[in-house]
CSV table of C-alpha atoms and ligand atoms in Angstrom, one decimal:
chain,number,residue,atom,x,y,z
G,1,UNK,CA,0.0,0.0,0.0
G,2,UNK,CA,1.6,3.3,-1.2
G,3,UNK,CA,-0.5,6.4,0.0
G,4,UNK,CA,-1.9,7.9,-2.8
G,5,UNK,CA,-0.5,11.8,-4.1
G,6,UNK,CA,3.1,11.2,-2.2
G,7,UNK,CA,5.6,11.9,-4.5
G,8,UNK,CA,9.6,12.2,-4.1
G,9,UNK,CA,10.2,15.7,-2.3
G,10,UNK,CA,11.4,18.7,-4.2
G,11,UNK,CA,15.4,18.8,-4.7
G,12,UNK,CA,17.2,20.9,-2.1
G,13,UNK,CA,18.0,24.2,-1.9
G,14,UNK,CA,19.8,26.3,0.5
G,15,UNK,CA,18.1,27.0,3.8
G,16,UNK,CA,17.7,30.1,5.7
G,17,UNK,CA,19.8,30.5,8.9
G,18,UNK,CA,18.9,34.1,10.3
G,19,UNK,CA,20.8,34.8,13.4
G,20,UNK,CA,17.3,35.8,15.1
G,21,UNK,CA,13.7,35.1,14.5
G,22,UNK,CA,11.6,38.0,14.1
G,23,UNK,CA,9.5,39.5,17.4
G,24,UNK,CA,7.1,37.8,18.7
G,25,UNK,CA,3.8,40.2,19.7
G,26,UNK,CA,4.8,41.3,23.5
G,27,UNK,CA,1.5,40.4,24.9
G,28,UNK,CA,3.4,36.3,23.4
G,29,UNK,CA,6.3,37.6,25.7
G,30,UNK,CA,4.2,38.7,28.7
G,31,UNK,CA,2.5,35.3,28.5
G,32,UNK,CA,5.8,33.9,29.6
G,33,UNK,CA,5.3,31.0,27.4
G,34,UNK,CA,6.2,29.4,24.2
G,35,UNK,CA,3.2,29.7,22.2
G,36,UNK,CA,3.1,29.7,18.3
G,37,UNK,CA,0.8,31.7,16.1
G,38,UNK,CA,-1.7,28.4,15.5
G,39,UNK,CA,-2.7,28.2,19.5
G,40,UNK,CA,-0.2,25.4,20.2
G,41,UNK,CA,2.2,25.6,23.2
G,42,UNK,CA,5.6,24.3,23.2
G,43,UNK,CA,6.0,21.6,25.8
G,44,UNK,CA,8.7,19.8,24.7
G,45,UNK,CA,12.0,19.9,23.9
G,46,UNK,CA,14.1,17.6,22.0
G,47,UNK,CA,18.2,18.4,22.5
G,48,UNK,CA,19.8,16.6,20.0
G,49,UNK,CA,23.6,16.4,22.0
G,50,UNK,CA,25.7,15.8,18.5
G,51,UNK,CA,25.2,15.0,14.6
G,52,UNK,CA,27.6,11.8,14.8
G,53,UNK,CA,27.0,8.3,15.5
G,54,UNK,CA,28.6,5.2,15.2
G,55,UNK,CA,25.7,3.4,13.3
G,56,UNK,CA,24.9,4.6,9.4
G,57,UNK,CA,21.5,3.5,9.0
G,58,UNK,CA,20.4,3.3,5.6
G,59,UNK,CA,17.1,5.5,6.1
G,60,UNK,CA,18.3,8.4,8.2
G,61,UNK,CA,22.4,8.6,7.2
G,62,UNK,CA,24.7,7.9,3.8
G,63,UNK,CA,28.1,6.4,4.5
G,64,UNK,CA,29.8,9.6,3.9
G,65,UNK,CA,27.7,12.3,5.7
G,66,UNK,CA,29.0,15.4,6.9
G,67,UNK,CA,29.5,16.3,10.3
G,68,UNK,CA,29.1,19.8,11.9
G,69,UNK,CA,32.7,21.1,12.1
G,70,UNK,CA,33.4,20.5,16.4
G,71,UNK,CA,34.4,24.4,16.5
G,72,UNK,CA,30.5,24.9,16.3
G,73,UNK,CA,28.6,22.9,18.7
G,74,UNK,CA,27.3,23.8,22.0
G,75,UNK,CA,29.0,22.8,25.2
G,76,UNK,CA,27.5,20.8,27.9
G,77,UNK,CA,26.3,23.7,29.7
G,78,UNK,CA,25.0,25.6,27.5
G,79,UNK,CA,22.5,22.5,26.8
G,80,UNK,CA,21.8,22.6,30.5
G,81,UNK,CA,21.3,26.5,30.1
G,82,UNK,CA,18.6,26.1,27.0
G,83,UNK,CA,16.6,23.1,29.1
G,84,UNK,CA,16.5,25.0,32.1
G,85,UNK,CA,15.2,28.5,30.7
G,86,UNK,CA,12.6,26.3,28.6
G,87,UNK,CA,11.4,24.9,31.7
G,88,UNK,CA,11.1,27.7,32.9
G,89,UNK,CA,8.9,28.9,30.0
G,90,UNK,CA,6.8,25.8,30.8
G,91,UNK,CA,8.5,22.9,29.4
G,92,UNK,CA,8.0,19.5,30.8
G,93,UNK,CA,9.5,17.2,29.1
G,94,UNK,CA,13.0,17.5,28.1
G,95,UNK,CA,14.3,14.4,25.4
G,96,UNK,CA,18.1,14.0,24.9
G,97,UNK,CA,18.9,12.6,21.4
G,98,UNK,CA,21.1,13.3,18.1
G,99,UNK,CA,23.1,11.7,16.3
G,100,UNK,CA,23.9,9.0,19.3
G,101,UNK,CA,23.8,10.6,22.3
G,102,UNK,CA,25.9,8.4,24.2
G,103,UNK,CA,28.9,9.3,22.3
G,104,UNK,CA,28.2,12.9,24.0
G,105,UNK,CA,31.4,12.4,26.1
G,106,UNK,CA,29.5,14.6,28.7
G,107,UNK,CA,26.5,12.9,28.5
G,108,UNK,CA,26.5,12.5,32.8
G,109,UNK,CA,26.6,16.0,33.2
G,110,UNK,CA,24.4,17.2,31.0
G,111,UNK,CA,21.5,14.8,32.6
G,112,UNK,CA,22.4,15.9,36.4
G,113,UNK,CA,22.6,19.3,35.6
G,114,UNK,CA,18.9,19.4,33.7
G,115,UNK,CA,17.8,17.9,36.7
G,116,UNK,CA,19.5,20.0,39.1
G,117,UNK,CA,18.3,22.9,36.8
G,118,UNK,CA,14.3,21.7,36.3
G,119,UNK,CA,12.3,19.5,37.3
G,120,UNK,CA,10.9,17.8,33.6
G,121,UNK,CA,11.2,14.6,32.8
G,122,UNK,CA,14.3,13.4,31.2
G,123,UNK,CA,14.4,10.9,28.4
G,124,UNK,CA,17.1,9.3,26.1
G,125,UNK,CA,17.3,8.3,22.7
G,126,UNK,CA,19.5,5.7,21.9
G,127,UNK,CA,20.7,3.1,19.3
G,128,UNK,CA,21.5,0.7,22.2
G,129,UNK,CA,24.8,-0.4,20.8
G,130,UNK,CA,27.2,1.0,23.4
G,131,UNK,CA,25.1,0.3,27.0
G,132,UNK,CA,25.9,-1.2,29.9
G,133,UNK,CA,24.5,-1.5,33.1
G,134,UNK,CA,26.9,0.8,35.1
G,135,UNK,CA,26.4,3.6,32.8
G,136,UNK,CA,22.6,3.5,32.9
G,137,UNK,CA,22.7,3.3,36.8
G,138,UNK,CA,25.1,6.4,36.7
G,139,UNK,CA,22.4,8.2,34.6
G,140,UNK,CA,19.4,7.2,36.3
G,141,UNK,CA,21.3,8.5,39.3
G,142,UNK,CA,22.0,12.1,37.3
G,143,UNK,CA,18.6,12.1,36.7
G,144,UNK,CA,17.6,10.2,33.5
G,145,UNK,CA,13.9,8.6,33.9
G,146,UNK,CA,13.6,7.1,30.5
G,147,UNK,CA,15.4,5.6,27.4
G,148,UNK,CA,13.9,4.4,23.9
G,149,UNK,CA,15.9,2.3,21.9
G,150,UNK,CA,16.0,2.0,18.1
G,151,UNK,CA,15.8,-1.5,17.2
G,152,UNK,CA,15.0,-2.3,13.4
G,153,UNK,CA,15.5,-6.0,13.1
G,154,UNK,CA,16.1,-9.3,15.0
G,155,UNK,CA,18.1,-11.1,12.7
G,156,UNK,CA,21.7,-10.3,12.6
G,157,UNK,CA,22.7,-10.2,8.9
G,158,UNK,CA,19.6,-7.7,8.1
G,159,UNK,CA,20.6,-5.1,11.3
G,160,UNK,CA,24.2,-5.6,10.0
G,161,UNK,CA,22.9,-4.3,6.6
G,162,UNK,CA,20.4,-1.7,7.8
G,163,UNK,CA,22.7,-0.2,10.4
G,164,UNK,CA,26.2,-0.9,8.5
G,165,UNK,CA,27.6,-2.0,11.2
G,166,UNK,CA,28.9,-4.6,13.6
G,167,UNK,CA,26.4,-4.2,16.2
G,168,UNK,CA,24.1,-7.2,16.6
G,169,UNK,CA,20.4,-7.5,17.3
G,170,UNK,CA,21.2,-9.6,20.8
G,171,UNK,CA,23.4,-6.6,21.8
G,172,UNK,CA,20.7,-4.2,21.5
G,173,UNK,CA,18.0,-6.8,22.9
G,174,UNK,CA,20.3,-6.9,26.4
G,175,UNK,CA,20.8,-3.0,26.3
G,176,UNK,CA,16.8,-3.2,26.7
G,177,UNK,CA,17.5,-6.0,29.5
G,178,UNK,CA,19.7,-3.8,30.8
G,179,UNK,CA,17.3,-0.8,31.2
G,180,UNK,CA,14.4,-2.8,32.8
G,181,UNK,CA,16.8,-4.0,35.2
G,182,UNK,CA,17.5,-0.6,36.4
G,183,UNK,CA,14.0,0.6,36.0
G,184,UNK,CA,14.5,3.1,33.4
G,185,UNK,CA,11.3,2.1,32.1
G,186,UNK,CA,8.7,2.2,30.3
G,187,UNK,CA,10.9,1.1,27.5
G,188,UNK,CA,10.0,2.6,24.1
G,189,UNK,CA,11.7,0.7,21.0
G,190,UNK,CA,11.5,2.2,17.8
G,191,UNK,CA,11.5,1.0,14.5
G,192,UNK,CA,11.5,2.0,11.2
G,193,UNK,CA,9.9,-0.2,8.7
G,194,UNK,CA,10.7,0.0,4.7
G,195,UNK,CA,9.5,-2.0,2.1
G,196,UNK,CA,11.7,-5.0,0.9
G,197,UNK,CA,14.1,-4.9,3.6
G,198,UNK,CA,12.6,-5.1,7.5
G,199,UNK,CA,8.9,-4.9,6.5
G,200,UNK,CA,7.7,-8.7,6.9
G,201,UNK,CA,9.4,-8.1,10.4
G,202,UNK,CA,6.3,-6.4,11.8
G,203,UNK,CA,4.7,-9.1,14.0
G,204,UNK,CA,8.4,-10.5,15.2
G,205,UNK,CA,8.9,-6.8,16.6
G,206,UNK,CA,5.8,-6.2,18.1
G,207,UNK,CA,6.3,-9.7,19.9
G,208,UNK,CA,9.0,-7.3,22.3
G,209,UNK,CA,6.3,-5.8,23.5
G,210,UNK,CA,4.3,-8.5,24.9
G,211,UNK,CA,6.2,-7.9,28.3
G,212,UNK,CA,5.0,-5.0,30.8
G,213,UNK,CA,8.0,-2.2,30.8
G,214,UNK,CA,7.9,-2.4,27.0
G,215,UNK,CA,6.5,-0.2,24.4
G,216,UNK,CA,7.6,-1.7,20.9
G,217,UNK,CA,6.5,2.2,18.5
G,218,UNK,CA,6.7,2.2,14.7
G,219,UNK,CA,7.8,5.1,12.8
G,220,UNK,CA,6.9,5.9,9.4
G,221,UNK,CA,9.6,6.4,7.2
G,222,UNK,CA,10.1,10.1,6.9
G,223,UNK,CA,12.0,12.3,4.2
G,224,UNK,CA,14.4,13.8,6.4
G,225,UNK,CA,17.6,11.1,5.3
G,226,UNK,CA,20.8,12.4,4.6
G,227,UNK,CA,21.1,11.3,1.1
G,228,UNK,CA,17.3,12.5,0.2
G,229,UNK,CA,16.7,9.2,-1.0
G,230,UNK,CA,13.4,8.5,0.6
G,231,UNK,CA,11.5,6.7,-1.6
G,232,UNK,CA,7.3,6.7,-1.5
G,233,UNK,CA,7.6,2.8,-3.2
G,234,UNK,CA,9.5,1.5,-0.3
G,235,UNK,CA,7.9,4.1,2.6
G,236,UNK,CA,5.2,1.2,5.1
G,237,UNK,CA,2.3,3.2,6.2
G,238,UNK,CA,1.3,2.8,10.0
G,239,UNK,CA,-2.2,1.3,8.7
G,240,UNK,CA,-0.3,-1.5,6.8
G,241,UNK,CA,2.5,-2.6,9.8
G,242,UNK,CA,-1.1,-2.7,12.1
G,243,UNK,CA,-2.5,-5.1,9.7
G,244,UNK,CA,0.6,-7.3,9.5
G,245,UNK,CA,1.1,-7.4,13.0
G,246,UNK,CA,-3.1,-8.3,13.8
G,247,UNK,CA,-2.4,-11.2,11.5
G,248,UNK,CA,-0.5,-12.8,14.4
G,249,UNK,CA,-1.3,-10.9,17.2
G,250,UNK,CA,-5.1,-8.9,17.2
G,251,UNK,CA,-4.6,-4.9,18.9
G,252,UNK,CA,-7.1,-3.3,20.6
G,253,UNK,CA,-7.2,0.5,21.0
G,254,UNK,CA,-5.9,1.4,24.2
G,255,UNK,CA,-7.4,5.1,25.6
G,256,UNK,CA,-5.8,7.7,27.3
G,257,UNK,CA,-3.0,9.0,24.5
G,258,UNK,CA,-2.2,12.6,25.3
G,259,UNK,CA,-3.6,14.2,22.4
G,260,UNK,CA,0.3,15.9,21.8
G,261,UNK,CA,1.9,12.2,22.0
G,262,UNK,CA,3.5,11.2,18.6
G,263,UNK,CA,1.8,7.7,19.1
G,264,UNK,CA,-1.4,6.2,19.2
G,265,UNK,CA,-1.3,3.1,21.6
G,266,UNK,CA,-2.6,-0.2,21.4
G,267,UNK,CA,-2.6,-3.1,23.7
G,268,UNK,CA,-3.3,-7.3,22.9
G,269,UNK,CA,-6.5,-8.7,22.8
G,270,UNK,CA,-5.4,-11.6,23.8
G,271,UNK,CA,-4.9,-9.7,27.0
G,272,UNK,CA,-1.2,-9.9,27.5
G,273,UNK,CA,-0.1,-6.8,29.1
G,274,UNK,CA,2.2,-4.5,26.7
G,275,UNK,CA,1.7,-1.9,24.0
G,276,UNK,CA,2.2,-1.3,20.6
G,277,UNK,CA,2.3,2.2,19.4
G,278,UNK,CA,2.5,3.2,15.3
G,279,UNK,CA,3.8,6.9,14.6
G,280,UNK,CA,2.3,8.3,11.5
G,281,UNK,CA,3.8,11.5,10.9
G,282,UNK,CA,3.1,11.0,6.8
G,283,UNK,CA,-0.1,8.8,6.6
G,284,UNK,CA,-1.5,11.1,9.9
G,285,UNK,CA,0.2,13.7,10.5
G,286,UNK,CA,-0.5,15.0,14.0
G,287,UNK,CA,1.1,18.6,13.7
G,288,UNK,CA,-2.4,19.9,14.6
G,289,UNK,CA,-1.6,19.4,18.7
G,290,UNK,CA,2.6,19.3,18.1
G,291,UNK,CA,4.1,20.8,21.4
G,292,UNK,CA,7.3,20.2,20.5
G,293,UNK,CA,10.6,22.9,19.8
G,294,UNK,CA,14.0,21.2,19.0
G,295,UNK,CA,17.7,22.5,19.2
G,296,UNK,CA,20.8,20.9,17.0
G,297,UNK,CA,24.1,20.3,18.7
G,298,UNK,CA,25.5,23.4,16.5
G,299,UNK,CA,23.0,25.4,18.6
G,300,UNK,CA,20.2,26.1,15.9
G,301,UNK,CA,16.3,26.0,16.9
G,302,UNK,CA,14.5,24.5,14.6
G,303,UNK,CA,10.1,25.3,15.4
G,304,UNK,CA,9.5,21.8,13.6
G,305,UNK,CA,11.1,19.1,12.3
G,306,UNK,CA,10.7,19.9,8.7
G,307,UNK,CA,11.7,23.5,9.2
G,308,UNK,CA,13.7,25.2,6.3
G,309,UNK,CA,14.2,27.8,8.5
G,310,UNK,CA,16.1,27.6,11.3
G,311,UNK,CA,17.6,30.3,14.2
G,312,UNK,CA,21.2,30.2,15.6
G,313,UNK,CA,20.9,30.6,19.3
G,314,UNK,CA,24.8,31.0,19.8
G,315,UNK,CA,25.1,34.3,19.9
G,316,UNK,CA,22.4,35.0,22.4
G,317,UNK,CA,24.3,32.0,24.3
G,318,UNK,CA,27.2,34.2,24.2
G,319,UNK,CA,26.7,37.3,24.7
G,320,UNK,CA,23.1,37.3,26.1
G,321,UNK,CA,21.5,36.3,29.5
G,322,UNK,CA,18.9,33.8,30.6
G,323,UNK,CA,16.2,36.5,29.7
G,324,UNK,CA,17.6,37.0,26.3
G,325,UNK,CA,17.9,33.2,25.7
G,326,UNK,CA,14.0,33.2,26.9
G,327,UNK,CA,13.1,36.3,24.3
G,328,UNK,CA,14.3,33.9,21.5
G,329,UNK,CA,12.8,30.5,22.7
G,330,UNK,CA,9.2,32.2,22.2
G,331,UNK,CA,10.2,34.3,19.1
G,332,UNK,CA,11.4,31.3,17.5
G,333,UNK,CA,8.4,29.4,18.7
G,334,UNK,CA,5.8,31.8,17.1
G,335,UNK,CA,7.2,31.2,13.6
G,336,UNK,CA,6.0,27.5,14.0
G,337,UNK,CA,4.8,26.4,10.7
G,338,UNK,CA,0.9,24.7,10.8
G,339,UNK,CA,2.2,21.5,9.7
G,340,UNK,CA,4.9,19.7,7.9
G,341,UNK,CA,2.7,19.3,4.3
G,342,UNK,CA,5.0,16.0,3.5
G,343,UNK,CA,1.9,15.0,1.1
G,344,UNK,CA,1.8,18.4,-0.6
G,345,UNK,CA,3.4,18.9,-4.3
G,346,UNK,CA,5.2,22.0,-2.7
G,347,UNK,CA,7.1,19.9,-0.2
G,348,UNK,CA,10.5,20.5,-0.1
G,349,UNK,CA,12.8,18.2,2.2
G,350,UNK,CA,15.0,20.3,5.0
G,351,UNK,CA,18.9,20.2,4.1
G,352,UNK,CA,19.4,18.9,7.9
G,353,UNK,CA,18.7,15.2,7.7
G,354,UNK,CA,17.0,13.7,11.0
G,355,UNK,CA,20.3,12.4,12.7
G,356,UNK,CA,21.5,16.4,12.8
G,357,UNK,CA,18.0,17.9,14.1
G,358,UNK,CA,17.4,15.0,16.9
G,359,UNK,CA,14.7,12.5,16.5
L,401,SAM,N1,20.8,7.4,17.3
L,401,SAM,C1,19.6,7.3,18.1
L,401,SAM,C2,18.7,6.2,17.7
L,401,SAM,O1,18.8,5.7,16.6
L,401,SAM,O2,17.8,5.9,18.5
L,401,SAM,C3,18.9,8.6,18.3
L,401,SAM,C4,18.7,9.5,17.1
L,401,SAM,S1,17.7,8.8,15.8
L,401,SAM,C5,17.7,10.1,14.6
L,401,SAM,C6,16.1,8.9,16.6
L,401,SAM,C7,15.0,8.0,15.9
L,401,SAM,O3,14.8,8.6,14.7
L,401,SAM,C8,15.4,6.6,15.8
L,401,SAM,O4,14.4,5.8,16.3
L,401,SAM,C9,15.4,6.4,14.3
L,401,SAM,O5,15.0,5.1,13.9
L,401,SAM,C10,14.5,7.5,13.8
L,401,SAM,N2,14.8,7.9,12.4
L,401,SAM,C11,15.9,8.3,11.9
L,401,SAM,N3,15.8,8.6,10.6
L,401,SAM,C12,14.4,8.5,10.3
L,401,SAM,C13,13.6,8.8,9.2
L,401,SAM,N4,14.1,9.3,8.1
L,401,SAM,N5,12.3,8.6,9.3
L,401,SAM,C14,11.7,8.2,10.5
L,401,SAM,N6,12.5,7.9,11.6
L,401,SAM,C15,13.8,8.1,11.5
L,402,SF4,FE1,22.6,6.8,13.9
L,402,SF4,FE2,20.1,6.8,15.0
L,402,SF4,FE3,20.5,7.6,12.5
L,402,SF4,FE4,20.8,5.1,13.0
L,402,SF4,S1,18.9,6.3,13.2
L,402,SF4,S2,22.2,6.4,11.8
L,402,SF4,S3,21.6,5.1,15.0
L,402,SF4,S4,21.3,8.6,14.3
């Protein structure tokens, strides 16, 4: 099943990179919140901690992609600056991400001081390759509440493929061991599905979640790879992994989804606890209640994911003060676009490919 009117997105062209967003109205300001001009309010932020990783995955990153040069990305307190002044602007959730964030050689630090600094939960999200137990005790003890881990296939020679690496599916499998031990949990795993590689995988994926502590989430394919190669032949709707997986294993709604989550749950009606949760960004796109601001590790804010416009917080990091940082957060939060448009002929794929804005 292909959804009907998606085509391959527009060839690049160079983005904007203003140093500031334009003002917000002050009576936004005196609000004291980040509110965009379509009535949504920003309660989440995704810091993506760096732009390299030691897995190439074939949907999100080309053998060869370019890095950010190091001269240009944030430090770790500068992330811890950003989180806290966004909390304070009524953030609640703060996700750390990239790239692979556990390369972040300050990754510690960075937790404990966003929870010295707020009081939002703190997730991570992680290929898995690299954890161990002592590591995610450390973290959990900085701070860290959650993790979600990217696992695309059980069987070694198709991750080895997918992932171009030497990473196995049984290492990743005991990194989610590892985090239910130390009650970092619920667990999400993520997934990307695409067509004639990892898509009659469905069912054998969604098995992980018949467990309590585990979420198994599938993501639609998005255009947002480094080597724009996103294809709308090999793309798996959400609709079309469901089916597959209630061939083996019938779903049954679950309730309760916060209307701003990118996932709509389901749980087993066999009744075995668990949940499966299918992200739709392209076949429903849920920009309509998006409450989500991101920030690069090269210090850019990016409104939404598919932004071509994006604003360089660094010198307001440098020069500026918490109140300054604040004054940007909700002017570059008012320029929210209304949605992404990925099914629109006038969509035009962002330059910055997923791994550089932070899943
Ligand atoms: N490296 C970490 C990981 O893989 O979990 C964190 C960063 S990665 C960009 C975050 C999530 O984005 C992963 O679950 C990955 O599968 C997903 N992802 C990457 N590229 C994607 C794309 N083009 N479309 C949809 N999801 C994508
Ligand atoms: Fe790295 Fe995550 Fe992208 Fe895979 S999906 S290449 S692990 S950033």
């Amino acid at each position: 099943m292909t959804l009907q009117g998606l085509a391959l997105p527009q060839a690049r062209t160079a983005e904007s990179r203003p140093a500031h967003p334009p003002p917000a109205p002050e009576s936004v300001h005196a609000a004291g919140r980040m509110l965009d001009s379509h009535g949504r309010v920003i309660r989440d932020l995704r810091l993506s901690l760096t732009d390299r990783c030691n897995f190439r995955c074939t949907y999100c990153m080309e053998p060869d992609v370019r890095f950010a040069a190091p001269d240009t990305l944030l430090q770790a307190d500068d992330f811890v600056r950003v989180a806290g002044v966004a909390a304070d602007l009524g953030v609640t959730k703060i996700r750390l991400t990239g790239g692979e964030p556990t390369l972040h050689p300050a990754l510690g630090e960075i937790i404990a001081g966003i929870r010295v600094r707020t009081g939002c939960e703190i997730a991570l999200t992680t290929n898995g390759a690299t954890l161990d137990r002592s590591s995610l005790r450390a973290w959990k003890a900085a701070g860290l509440d959650r993790v979600t881990i990217s696992l695309d296939s059980l069987r070694s020679d198709r991750f080895a493929r997918i992932t171009r690496s030497n990473c196995t599916p049984a290492r990743v499998l005991g990194s989610i061991e590892d985090c239910l031990t130390e009650g970092l949990t619920p667990v999400k795993v993520n997934a990307v599905l695409v067509r004639g590689v990892n898509d009659d995988e469905a069912a054998d994926l969604a098995a992980l979640a018949r467990r309590p502590g585990v979420e198994m989430r599938f993501i639609e394919w998005m255009p947002l790879d480094s080597g724009h190669a996103w294809d709308p032949e090999r793309w798996v709707s959400a609709a079309e992994t469901r089916a597959a997986i209630e061939r083996r294993f019938p779903l049954v709604p679950l309730h309760g989804d916060d209307p701003s989550s990118t996932a709509r749950t389901f749980g087993f009606a066999d009744g075995t606890p668990g949940r499966v949760g299918f992200v739709a960004p392209v076949s429903s796109p849920f920009c309509g209640a998006c409450s989500r601001l991101r920030m690069t590790a090269d210090g850019m804010v990016r409104p939404c994911l598919f932004s071509t416009r994006e604003f360089d917080l660094r010198p307001t990091l440098r020069h500026g003060d918490d109140r300054d940082v604040a004054r940007f957060l909700i002017d570059a939060t008012w320029t929210k676009q209304p949605g992404h448009g990925i099914a629109t002929p006038q969509f035009r794929q962002p330059d910055r490919p997923m791994s550089a804005i932070g899943g």
